[in-house]
Short mmCIF file of C-alpha atoms in Angstrom, two decimals:
data_model
loop_
_atom_site.label_atom_id
_atom_site.label_comp_id
_atom_site.label_asym_id
_atom_site.label_seq_id
_atom_site.Cartn_x
_atom_site.Cartn_y
_atom_site.Cartn_z
CA MET A 20 235.49 -117.78 219.01
CA SER A 21 232.35 -116.20 219.49
CA ALA A 22 230.38 -119.45 218.88
CA SER A 23 232.59 -121.02 221.35
CA PHE A 24 231.09 -119.79 223.95
CA PHE A 25 228.43 -121.58 223.19
CA VAL A 26 228.95 -124.61 221.81
CA PRO A 27 231.83 -127.37 220.31
CA VAL A 28 232.85 -125.19 217.28
CA ARG A 29 234.42 -127.04 213.56
CA PHE A 30 236.43 -124.24 212.40
CA VAL A 31 236.90 -124.25 208.37
CA GLY A 32 239.41 -122.11 206.36
CA VAL A 33 242.52 -121.12 204.70
CA VAL A 34 245.35 -118.37 205.95
CA GLY A 35 248.39 -118.34 203.63
CA GLY A 36 251.78 -119.00 205.60
CA ASP A 37 252.47 -114.93 206.59
CA CYS A 38 249.58 -115.40 209.31
CA PRO A 39 251.33 -113.60 212.54
CA PHE A 40 249.89 -116.23 214.47
CA ASP A 41 250.26 -119.54 215.63
CA LEU A 42 245.71 -120.46 215.51
CA VAL A 43 246.62 -123.77 217.26
CA LYS A 44 247.64 -121.90 220.52
CA VAL A 45 245.10 -119.02 220.06
CA PHE A 46 242.31 -122.11 220.64
CA ALA A 47 244.11 -123.73 223.30
CA GLY A 48 242.66 -124.44 225.49
CA ARG A 49 239.09 -124.13 223.29
CA ASP A 50 236.56 -126.20 221.95
CA VAL A 51 237.54 -125.61 219.06
CA ASP A 52 237.84 -127.94 216.18
CA LEU A 53 240.95 -126.99 213.59
CA THR A 54 241.09 -130.15 211.88
CA GLY A 55 239.36 -128.29 208.55
CA LEU A 56 242.08 -124.59 208.86
CA GLU A 57 244.59 -125.15 205.75
CA ILE A 58 247.98 -123.50 206.11
CA ARG A 59 248.90 -122.50 202.61
CA LYS A 60 252.82 -121.72 203.35
CA GLU A 61 252.85 -120.15 199.23
CA SER A 62 250.35 -118.45 199.62
CA LYS A 63 249.34 -115.17 201.83
CA THR A 64 246.26 -114.88 203.53
CA PHE A 65 243.48 -112.21 203.10
CA ARG A 66 243.52 -108.90 204.57
CA TRP A 67 241.94 -105.42 205.02
CA ALA A 68 242.86 -102.08 205.99
CA GLY A 69 240.83 -99.35 207.35
CA THR A 70 240.68 -95.95 208.56
CA TYR A 71 237.60 -95.86 211.32
CA HIS A 72 235.37 -92.03 211.40
CA GLU A 73 234.70 -90.56 214.35
CA ASN A 74 231.75 -91.90 215.86
CA MET A 75 233.44 -95.67 215.56
CA ASP A 76 230.29 -96.97 213.15
CA ASP A 77 231.48 -95.31 209.70
CA ARG A 78 234.85 -96.62 208.30
CA THR A 79 236.89 -95.99 205.16
CA THR A 80 238.08 -98.97 203.42
CA ASP A 81 241.96 -98.47 203.09
CA LEU A 82 242.84 -102.37 201.14
CA THR A 83 241.61 -104.56 201.07
CA GLU A 84 243.83 -108.15 199.28
CA LEU A 85 242.16 -110.49 198.80
CA ASN A 86 245.20 -113.23 198.62
CA VAL A 87 244.28 -116.63 199.71
CA LEU A 88 240.73 -116.38 199.40
CA ALA A 89 241.02 -115.43 195.25
CA GLU A 90 242.35 -118.94 195.62
CA ALA A 91 240.18 -122.37 195.95
CA PRO A 92 237.81 -122.34 199.28
CA PRO A 93 239.46 -124.71 202.45
CA SER A 94 237.67 -128.53 201.74
CA VAL A 95 235.23 -129.27 205.10
CA PRO A 96 237.11 -132.47 206.31
CA LYS A 97 234.50 -135.89 205.91
CA GLU A 98 234.25 -135.59 210.04
CA PHE A 99 232.58 -131.85 209.50
CA LYS A 100 229.74 -132.73 206.68
CA ASP A 101 227.27 -134.25 209.21
CA SER A 102 227.34 -130.54 210.35
CA LYS A 103 223.77 -128.64 211.05
CA TYR A 104 224.12 -124.53 211.86
CA VAL A 105 226.06 -123.93 209.46
CA PHE A 106 227.62 -120.07 208.71
CA LEU A 107 229.48 -118.64 206.11
CA ALA A 108 232.12 -115.87 206.13
CA ASN A 109 232.26 -113.01 204.09
CA THR A 110 233.60 -114.39 200.88
CA THR A 111 232.67 -114.63 197.22
CA PRO A 112 229.27 -115.74 196.73
CA ALA A 113 231.16 -118.60 194.90
CA LEU A 114 233.18 -120.05 197.42
CA GLN A 115 230.45 -119.92 199.50
CA LEU A 116 228.06 -121.81 197.05
CA GLN A 117 231.19 -124.72 196.77
CA LEU A 118 231.35 -124.50 200.68
CA LEU A 119 227.74 -125.73 200.75
CA GLU A 120 228.15 -128.28 199.15
CA GLN A 121 230.09 -130.48 201.14
CA ILE A 122 227.76 -130.04 204.12
CA ASP A 123 225.47 -132.92 203.86
CA GLU A 124 221.98 -131.93 205.45
CA PRO A 125 222.89 -128.74 207.19
CA GLU A 126 219.46 -127.35 209.36
CA PHE A 127 219.61 -123.56 209.22
CA VAL A 128 222.94 -121.79 207.41
CA ALA A 129 224.08 -118.19 207.65
CA VAL A 130 225.70 -115.89 205.11
CA ASP A 131 227.72 -112.95 205.83
CA THR A 132 228.67 -110.77 202.33
CA MET A 133 229.37 -107.23 201.27
CA ASN A 134 229.68 -104.31 199.13
CA LEU A 135 232.37 -106.14 196.81
CA TRP A 136 230.44 -109.03 196.01
CA ILE A 137 227.07 -107.55 195.74
CA GLU A 138 228.58 -105.11 192.98
CA GLY A 139 230.93 -107.74 191.21
CA HIS A 140 229.29 -111.09 191.99
CA LEU A 141 225.47 -110.55 192.04
CA ASP A 142 224.47 -113.52 189.94
CA ASP A 143 225.97 -116.08 192.56
CA LEU A 144 225.50 -114.11 195.66
CA LYS A 145 221.38 -114.59 193.91
CA THR A 146 221.93 -118.15 193.90
CA LEU A 147 223.34 -118.41 197.07
CA LEU A 148 220.74 -116.54 198.86
CA LYS A 149 217.99 -119.94 198.09
CA LYS A 150 219.37 -122.29 199.61
CA ILE A 151 220.40 -120.23 202.50
CA HIS A 152 218.25 -120.26 205.69
CA CYS A 153 219.81 -116.53 206.60
CA LEU A 154 221.30 -113.31 205.30
CA ILE A 155 223.53 -111.16 208.13
CA ILE A 156 224.09 -108.53 206.60
CA ASN A 157 224.71 -104.59 207.16
CA GLU A 158 222.51 -101.87 206.84
CA ASP A 159 224.25 -99.36 204.20
CA GLU A 160 224.44 -103.05 202.15
CA ALA A 161 220.98 -104.25 202.30
CA ARG A 162 220.38 -100.74 200.45
CA MET A 163 222.35 -101.94 197.93
CA LEU A 164 221.71 -105.88 197.47
CA ALA A 165 217.58 -103.90 197.27
CA THR A 166 218.61 -101.47 195.30
CA GLU A 167 215.54 -99.98 198.37
CA SER A 168 216.00 -96.50 200.62
CA ASN A 169 214.12 -97.92 203.94
CA LEU A 170 215.69 -100.33 205.15
CA ILE A 171 212.48 -102.61 206.48
CA LYS A 172 211.56 -102.09 202.90
CA ALA A 173 214.63 -103.12 201.98
CA GLY A 174 214.74 -106.41 204.48
CA GLU A 175 211.01 -107.63 203.05
CA ILE A 176 213.04 -107.23 198.84
CA ILE A 177 215.58 -109.03 200.29
CA LEU A 178 213.75 -111.86 202.06
CA ASP A 179 211.91 -111.99 198.57
CA MET A 180 215.10 -113.32 197.37
CA GLY A 181 215.42 -116.39 199.21
CA PRO A 182 215.97 -115.92 203.06
CA SER A 183 213.98 -117.11 205.18
CA VAL A 184 215.35 -114.70 208.15
CA VAL A 185 217.44 -111.88 206.93
CA ILE A 186 219.32 -109.50 209.89
CA LEU A 187 219.89 -106.08 209.57
CA LYS A 188 222.59 -104.68 210.66
CA LYS A 189 223.11 -100.90 212.35
CA GLY A 190 226.84 -100.62 213.91
CA GLU A 191 226.31 -98.59 216.94
CA SER A 192 222.62 -98.70 216.63
CA GLY A 193 221.82 -102.41 217.10
CA SER A 194 219.93 -104.26 214.31
CA ILE A 195 216.52 -105.65 212.90
CA MET A 196 215.14 -109.16 212.28
CA CYS A 197 212.75 -109.80 209.33
CA SER A 198 211.32 -113.13 209.13
CA SER A 199 209.73 -114.45 205.64
CA ASP A 200 206.74 -115.21 208.00
CA GLY A 201 206.41 -111.85 208.92
CA ASP A 202 207.46 -111.43 212.05
CA LYS A 203 209.75 -108.32 212.85
CA PHE A 204 212.40 -107.53 216.01
CA ILE A 205 214.65 -104.51 216.16
CA LEU A 206 217.33 -104.49 219.03
CA PRO A 207 219.50 -101.67 220.28
CA ALA A 208 223.43 -102.28 220.31
CA TYR A 209 225.08 -102.60 223.97
CA PRO A 210 225.26 -99.12 224.98
CA ALA A 211 228.91 -99.24 224.86
CA THR A 212 231.45 -96.84 226.17
CA GLU A 213 234.88 -98.67 225.73
CA VAL A 214 235.06 -99.09 221.98
CA LYS A 215 239.02 -99.22 220.80
CA ASP A 216 238.03 -100.64 217.38
CA PRO A 217 234.97 -102.26 216.21
CA THR A 218 236.94 -104.84 213.54
CA GLY A 219 235.40 -107.73 213.62
CA ALA A 220 232.01 -106.88 215.69
CA GLY A 221 229.74 -108.25 212.38
CA ASP A 222 231.62 -112.07 212.94
CA SER A 223 231.63 -111.97 216.20
CA PHE A 224 227.32 -111.35 216.72
CA ALA A 225 227.43 -113.62 214.03
CA GLY A 226 229.42 -116.05 216.08
CA GLY A 227 227.04 -115.20 219.44
CA PHE A 228 224.00 -115.66 217.16
CA MET A 229 224.84 -119.00 215.48
CA GLY A 230 226.65 -120.59 218.48
CA TYR A 231 223.58 -119.40 220.85
CA LEU A 232 220.94 -121.62 217.93
CA ALA A 233 223.38 -124.11 217.77
CA GLN A 234 223.16 -124.61 221.56
CA SER A 235 219.59 -124.64 222.02
CA GLY A 236 218.92 -126.85 218.60
CA LYS A 237 215.97 -124.83 217.34
CA VAL A 238 215.41 -121.74 215.08
CA ASP A 239 211.52 -120.20 215.89
CA PHE A 240 211.93 -116.89 216.53
CA GLU A 241 211.41 -116.49 219.81
CA THR A 242 214.61 -118.25 219.73
CA LEU A 243 216.59 -116.26 217.18
CA LYS A 244 215.46 -113.97 219.50
CA THR A 245 217.74 -114.08 221.80
CA ALA A 246 220.37 -115.39 219.71
CA ILE A 247 220.66 -111.74 218.05
CA ALA A 248 221.03 -109.95 222.08
CA TYR A 249 223.84 -112.93 222.44
CA GLY A 250 225.36 -111.73 219.45
CA THR A 251 224.98 -108.33 220.09
CA VAL A 252 226.70 -109.06 223.74
CA VAL A 253 229.45 -111.23 222.44
CA ALA A 254 230.04 -107.47 220.30
CA SER A 255 230.02 -105.84 222.55
CA PHE A 256 232.79 -107.32 224.05
CA THR A 257 234.84 -107.37 220.81
CA ILE A 258 234.79 -103.84 220.56
CA ALA A 259 236.75 -102.81 224.17
CA ASP A 260 239.82 -103.88 222.44
CA PHE A 261 241.73 -105.45 219.68
CA SER A 262 242.01 -108.93 218.14
CA LEU A 263 240.23 -111.58 220.10
CA SER A 264 241.57 -109.53 223.60
CA GLY A 265 237.97 -108.64 224.23
CA LEU A 266 237.12 -112.23 224.37
CA THR A 267 239.76 -114.37 225.21
CA SER A 268 239.56 -111.93 229.07
CA ILE A 269 235.42 -113.19 229.52
CA ASP A 270 234.13 -116.31 229.98
CA ARG A 271 230.09 -117.12 229.20
CA ALA A 272 228.87 -115.59 232.84
CA ASP A 273 230.32 -112.32 231.94
CA ILE A 274 228.11 -112.76 228.50
CA ASP A 275 224.39 -113.51 230.25
CA GLU A 276 225.09 -111.38 232.76
CA ARG A 277 225.43 -108.89 229.52
CA LEU A 278 222.88 -109.64 228.51
CA GLU A 279 220.61 -109.60 231.08
CA ILE A 280 221.91 -105.85 231.14
CA LEU A 281 220.44 -105.29 227.34
CA ARG A 282 217.52 -106.99 228.41
CA LYS A 283 216.48 -104.58 231.53
CA LEU A 284 217.72 -101.41 228.94
CA THR A 285 215.52 -102.14 226.18
CA THR A 286 212.02 -103.56 228.25
CA PHE A 287 209.04 -101.21 229.20
CA MET B 20 198.84 -81.95 219.34
CA SER B 21 200.83 -85.13 220.20
CA ALA B 22 200.41 -84.20 223.28
CA SER B 23 196.50 -83.47 222.85
CA PHE B 24 195.98 -87.11 222.61
CA PHE B 25 196.55 -87.58 225.95
CA VAL B 26 195.77 -84.50 228.52
CA PRO B 27 194.34 -81.51 227.76
CA VAL B 28 196.59 -79.44 226.39
CA ARG B 29 198.14 -75.52 227.29
CA PHE B 30 199.44 -73.81 224.67
CA VAL B 31 201.71 -71.03 224.16
CA GLY B 32 202.86 -69.54 221.46
CA VAL B 33 204.14 -66.63 218.63
CA VAL B 34 202.99 -66.61 215.00
CA GLY B 35 202.95 -63.58 212.67
CA GLY B 36 201.02 -62.39 210.30
CA ASP B 37 201.17 -64.69 207.24
CA CYS B 38 200.53 -67.06 209.36
CA PRO B 39 198.96 -69.79 206.39
CA PHE B 40 196.86 -71.80 208.99
CA ASP B 41 193.97 -70.32 210.85
CA LEU B 42 195.39 -72.40 214.18
CA VAL B 43 191.81 -72.02 216.25
CA LYS B 44 190.55 -74.38 214.21
CA VAL B 45 193.37 -76.76 213.09
CA PHE B 46 193.16 -77.60 216.56
CA ALA B 47 189.80 -76.77 217.05
CA GLY B 48 187.68 -80.03 219.10
CA ARG B 49 191.11 -81.58 220.65
CA ASP B 50 191.21 -80.08 224.15
CA VAL B 51 193.95 -77.99 223.43
CA ASP B 52 193.59 -74.28 224.89
CA LEU B 53 194.79 -71.50 222.87
CA THR B 54 194.85 -68.48 225.03
CA GLY B 55 198.76 -69.05 224.78
CA LEU B 56 198.72 -68.27 221.67
CA GLU B 57 199.94 -64.75 219.84
CA ILE B 58 199.34 -63.77 216.39
CA ARG B 59 201.78 -60.60 216.02
CA LYS B 60 200.55 -58.68 212.20
CA GLU B 61 203.63 -57.19 211.56
CA SER B 62 205.83 -60.19 212.24
CA LYS B 63 206.47 -63.15 210.33
CA THR B 64 205.89 -66.51 211.37
CA PHE B 65 209.68 -68.61 212.51
CA ARG B 66 210.44 -70.55 208.90
CA TRP B 67 212.87 -73.64 208.36
CA ALA B 68 213.03 -75.65 204.75
CA GLY B 69 215.62 -78.52 204.69
CA THR B 70 216.60 -81.67 202.56
CA TYR B 71 216.11 -84.85 202.94
CA HIS B 72 218.07 -86.65 202.52
CA GLU B 73 217.80 -90.16 200.49
CA ASN B 74 217.50 -91.76 203.79
CA MET B 75 214.96 -89.88 204.84
CA ASP B 76 216.85 -89.71 207.89
CA ASP B 77 220.08 -86.88 207.40
CA ARG B 78 219.13 -83.47 205.88
CA THR B 79 220.23 -80.79 205.17
CA THR B 80 219.36 -77.24 206.50
CA ASP B 81 218.33 -74.59 203.50
CA LEU B 82 216.89 -71.89 205.14
CA THR B 83 215.85 -71.05 208.94
CA GLU B 84 214.00 -68.23 208.91
CA LEU B 85 214.01 -66.39 213.30
CA ASN B 86 210.97 -63.72 212.38
CA VAL B 87 208.95 -63.88 215.83
CA LEU B 88 211.70 -65.41 217.72
CA ALA B 89 213.70 -63.08 217.47
CA GLU B 90 211.54 -60.90 219.22
CA ALA B 91 210.37 -60.84 223.12
CA PRO B 92 208.41 -64.06 223.31
CA PRO B 93 204.99 -64.69 223.75
CA SER B 94 203.87 -63.82 227.55
CA VAL B 95 202.41 -66.54 229.66
CA PRO B 96 198.82 -66.38 230.21
CA LYS B 97 197.52 -65.57 234.49
CA GLU B 98 196.26 -69.22 233.73
CA PHE B 99 198.42 -71.48 233.14
CA LYS B 100 200.92 -70.40 235.11
CA ASP B 101 199.96 -73.05 237.67
CA SER B 102 200.94 -75.69 234.69
CA LYS B 103 203.21 -78.61 236.44
CA TYR B 104 205.00 -80.29 233.17
CA VAL B 105 206.26 -78.15 231.36
CA PHE B 106 208.09 -78.00 227.82
CA LEU B 107 210.27 -75.68 226.01
CA ALA B 108 209.86 -75.77 222.42
CA ASN B 109 213.39 -74.96 220.88
CA THR B 110 214.16 -71.30 220.67
CA THR B 111 216.65 -69.42 222.01
CA PRO B 112 217.43 -70.52 225.99
CA ALA B 113 217.54 -66.63 226.65
CA LEU B 114 213.57 -67.28 225.51
CA GLN B 115 212.95 -71.01 227.15
CA LEU B 116 214.57 -68.76 230.42
CA GLN B 117 212.39 -66.22 230.52
CA LEU B 118 209.21 -68.50 229.23
CA LEU B 119 209.72 -71.12 232.09
CA GLU B 120 210.46 -67.80 234.45
CA GLN B 121 206.97 -66.96 234.13
CA ILE B 122 205.04 -70.66 236.05
CA ASP B 123 204.98 -71.16 239.41
CA GLU B 124 206.25 -73.94 240.31
CA PRO B 125 206.33 -76.80 237.58
CA GLU B 126 207.51 -80.38 238.96
CA PHE B 127 208.45 -81.59 234.80
CA VAL B 128 210.61 -79.24 232.24
CA ALA B 129 211.93 -80.85 228.92
CA VAL B 130 214.02 -78.88 226.78
CA ASP B 131 214.67 -78.88 223.46
CA THR B 132 218.01 -77.49 221.48
CA MET B 133 219.46 -77.35 218.80
CA ASN B 134 223.13 -76.93 216.98
CA LEU B 135 222.70 -73.34 216.13
CA TRP B 136 221.79 -72.97 220.01
CA ILE B 137 224.48 -74.41 221.10
CA GLU B 138 227.35 -72.68 218.78
CA GLY B 139 226.16 -69.17 219.94
CA HIS B 140 224.19 -69.77 222.80
CA LEU B 141 226.04 -72.48 224.95
CA ASP B 142 225.53 -69.33 228.06
CA ASP B 143 222.23 -68.94 227.99
CA LEU B 144 221.84 -72.66 227.38
CA LYS B 145 224.52 -73.97 230.22
CA THR B 146 222.03 -71.18 232.40
CA LEU B 147 219.44 -73.40 230.97
CA LEU B 148 220.40 -76.43 231.60
CA LYS B 149 220.91 -75.99 235.61
CA LYS B 150 217.07 -74.88 236.26
CA ILE B 151 215.23 -78.24 234.49
CA HIS B 152 214.75 -81.72 233.96
CA CYS B 153 215.30 -82.95 231.13
CA LEU B 154 217.06 -82.31 227.45
CA ILE B 155 216.21 -83.44 224.55
CA ILE B 156 218.50 -83.86 221.83
CA ASN B 157 219.42 -84.94 218.69
CA GLU B 158 222.35 -87.67 218.60
CA ASP B 159 224.77 -85.09 216.70
CA GLU B 160 224.10 -81.77 218.53
CA ALA B 161 224.56 -84.03 222.52
CA ARG B 162 228.06 -85.15 220.72
CA MET B 163 228.81 -80.68 219.94
CA LEU B 164 227.97 -80.44 223.63
CA ALA B 165 229.48 -82.47 225.41
CA THR B 166 232.21 -82.26 222.60
CA GLU B 167 232.74 -86.26 223.27
CA SER B 168 232.17 -88.98 220.32
CA ASN B 169 231.19 -90.99 221.90
CA LEU B 170 226.90 -91.08 222.26
CA ILE B 171 226.59 -93.04 226.44
CA LYS B 172 229.94 -90.27 227.46
CA ALA B 173 228.12 -87.60 225.71
CA GLY B 174 224.63 -88.34 228.03
CA GLU B 175 226.65 -88.37 231.30
CA ILE B 176 228.71 -85.62 230.49
CA ILE B 177 225.33 -83.23 229.51
CA LEU B 178 223.70 -85.48 233.04
CA ASP B 179 226.75 -83.01 234.71
CA MET B 180 225.69 -79.69 233.14
CA GLY B 181 222.56 -80.20 235.58
CA PRO B 182 219.00 -82.10 234.07
CA SER B 183 218.84 -85.31 235.74
CA VAL B 184 217.39 -87.20 232.40
CA VAL B 185 218.77 -86.48 229.04
CA ILE B 186 216.94 -87.78 226.08
CA LEU B 187 218.98 -88.67 223.25
CA LYS B 188 217.32 -88.77 219.36
CA LYS B 189 218.58 -90.94 216.94
CA GLY B 190 216.40 -90.57 214.56
CA GLU B 191 215.21 -93.66 212.31
CA SER B 192 217.46 -95.54 214.73
CA GLY B 193 215.18 -94.76 217.59
CA SER B 194 216.70 -92.69 221.35
CA ILE B 195 218.82 -93.98 224.19
CA MET B 196 217.51 -92.16 227.29
CA CYS B 197 220.49 -91.92 230.67
CA SER B 198 219.00 -90.48 234.05
CA SER B 199 222.13 -89.05 236.60
CA ASP B 200 221.01 -91.65 238.62
CA GLY B 201 222.17 -94.47 236.29
CA ASP B 202 219.71 -96.03 234.64
CA LYS B 203 219.76 -96.21 231.32
CA PHE B 204 216.67 -97.43 228.85
CA ILE B 205 217.23 -97.66 224.14
CA LEU B 206 214.57 -97.91 222.43
CA PRO B 207 214.58 -99.04 218.21
CA ALA B 208 211.96 -96.49 216.06
CA TYR B 209 209.35 -97.99 215.30
CA PRO B 210 210.06 -99.87 211.72
CA ALA B 211 208.26 -97.11 209.54
CA THR B 212 208.12 -97.97 206.22
CA GLU B 213 206.01 -94.97 204.91
CA VAL B 214 207.92 -92.16 205.59
CA LYS B 215 206.52 -89.17 203.56
CA ASP B 216 208.39 -85.91 205.44
CA PRO B 217 209.93 -87.00 208.69
CA THR B 218 209.73 -82.97 210.17
CA GLY B 219 208.57 -82.66 212.84
CA ALA B 220 209.14 -86.22 214.31
CA GLY B 221 211.61 -84.49 217.19
CA ASP B 222 208.62 -82.70 218.50
CA SER B 223 206.36 -84.84 218.20
CA PHE B 224 208.07 -87.31 219.87
CA ALA B 225 208.43 -84.60 222.46
CA GLY B 226 204.69 -84.04 222.79
CA GLY B 227 203.93 -87.52 223.51
CA PHE B 228 206.14 -87.68 225.73
CA MET B 229 205.05 -84.76 228.02
CA GLY B 230 201.75 -85.80 227.69
CA TYR B 231 202.12 -89.50 228.29
CA LEU B 232 204.17 -88.30 232.01
CA ALA B 233 201.27 -85.27 232.61
CA GLN B 234 198.93 -87.83 232.38
CA SER B 235 201.09 -89.91 234.59
CA GLY B 236 201.18 -87.85 236.77
CA LYS B 237 204.95 -89.19 238.24
CA VAL B 238 207.91 -89.24 236.17
CA ASP B 239 209.97 -92.06 237.98
CA PHE B 240 212.05 -94.17 235.23
CA GLU B 241 209.06 -96.51 234.43
CA THR B 242 206.88 -93.91 233.40
CA LEU B 243 210.13 -92.32 231.53
CA LYS B 244 210.53 -95.01 229.36
CA THR B 245 206.27 -95.91 228.18
CA ALA B 246 206.89 -92.30 227.81
CA ILE B 247 210.01 -92.78 225.28
CA ALA B 248 208.05 -95.24 223.95
CA TYR B 249 204.51 -92.97 222.87
CA GLY B 250 206.75 -90.09 222.25
CA THR B 251 208.12 -92.89 219.73
CA VAL B 252 204.93 -93.74 218.11
CA VAL B 253 203.74 -90.85 217.72
CA ALA B 254 206.10 -89.13 215.89
CA SER B 255 205.79 -92.73 214.28
CA PHE B 256 202.34 -91.07 212.44
CA THR B 257 204.00 -88.00 212.28
CA ILE B 258 206.11 -89.35 209.08
CA ALA B 259 203.94 -91.01 207.84
CA ASP B 260 201.76 -87.73 205.88
CA PHE B 261 202.93 -83.76 205.70
CA SER B 262 202.32 -81.72 208.06
CA LEU B 263 200.18 -82.36 210.86
CA SER B 264 198.22 -85.08 208.58
CA GLY B 265 199.93 -88.11 210.00
CA LEU B 266 198.18 -87.38 214.08
CA THR B 267 194.60 -85.80 212.46
CA SER B 268 193.02 -89.43 211.27
CA ILE B 269 194.48 -91.24 214.13
CA ASP B 270 193.30 -91.44 217.39
CA ARG B 271 194.24 -93.15 220.48
CA ALA B 272 193.70 -96.59 220.20
CA ASP B 273 195.40 -96.28 217.13
CA ILE B 274 198.25 -95.05 219.12
CA ASP B 275 198.42 -97.54 222.50
CA GLU B 276 197.78 -100.67 219.38
CA ARG B 277 201.03 -99.32 217.71
CA LEU B 278 202.50 -98.99 221.04
CA GLU B 279 202.00 -103.24 221.85
CA ILE B 280 203.27 -104.11 218.45
CA LEU B 281 206.36 -101.94 219.39
CA ARG B 282 206.31 -103.59 222.94
CA LYS B 283 206.59 -107.00 221.03
CA LEU B 284 209.52 -106.01 218.19
CA THR B 285 211.55 -105.05 220.91
CA THR B 286 211.51 -107.95 223.84
CA PHE B 287 213.37 -111.67 224.08
#
């Protein structure tokens, strides 16, 4: 949804028969190709539940049910195999590897991961990190993966594991990008006063980031910086409401307008 | 020390006979007028001790001994009464009020405060807030003062208490400035990899901020933004070493150089 503000999107994913949404309807009127959507009638959809603390940034996970994510990955449709900009959303590194192997010659692959895989699937994750361009990761998870408490040093340690770009997400405090060329970029979050539900902020960030890169057709550092700003702005709309409602009520002009506000807010 | 990189500084403060430093020697060669330094032989210096957590941002206070800060404030020397840019460092709001009353016609008064005074001296603090221009406050203290968990909203609530500018400090995550005109500015911290001791980072920030304003001789929003960037940079030097060593080893050119790095790091 987030990336579709920028470019046509090819969706690959799997839900169970219990999925409460008709995803074809959800994406109706948007340039999102759902050929890669698999609905497994006999399986259950991935579920996560958590409690946000009063600052709406820290959260406690109450429940994680992998369900379909513990099964075989969906297969990438033949007509998607020439995709150039690939985002591997959060799932086990082994599944991410299997999905990536189905893409012919990706130009830029970004990956999300989480504490569960750093703790329990570190070897797979390290194999994956050697094959991708960009890791997008929460600050606490970055410290865990790097076993280093200083966040900037942690970013540099992760760069040594393979990716040429690491994006460290700091929730309400924005994000830091480190590149293997030694370039860095730091951007605060958009100062949101309306925060109803931060769930999905990270995925919205990744979608806006990847969407802008794909639209630009290049991944030099200046373009990556602007892409982070777009990801930040799209996420700021997501958290203003539950589910996808923060995104379904806006258009690209709203995003561009807020990008210029963010630029003004951070320039001295 | 921090402000003296920018302008001549007039120091007003009091220590006890137990002060382990000869402050005249500490400031030797710098344009800091110590006429307002009072050494009370029979009293003890203010002491604070704390433990920093592994992220070097959160800390636990182990000990606070007010000592001389619980006594009468030092008096402002006659020749300091025409000061225009005034920073009231952290002490009881009643003492801050008494010090402020000794300045004839200050143009810009900034104030630091802390949880102790928000909890126990709220009426004095609210009286003070009506007489000053700028409050510099940690994010958790801002939430406490405003009784509002959303930081941006908390900033706006504090603006309604009197100051025309509120600076919300977020430690490793930088700072946010809100003005009563509705302007906002958000700046990340300098990405420090060398962090030995964050103690004094907030005061260094305030010193650099006030020093730059006094040097500029104006307090429009653009100047305030650059002043925040200077405060941020000076603080980044402070935390790299214990005591004042991070500042005594640098000069203004080092600060200006790091300011340009910070600008580049945050521009898209």
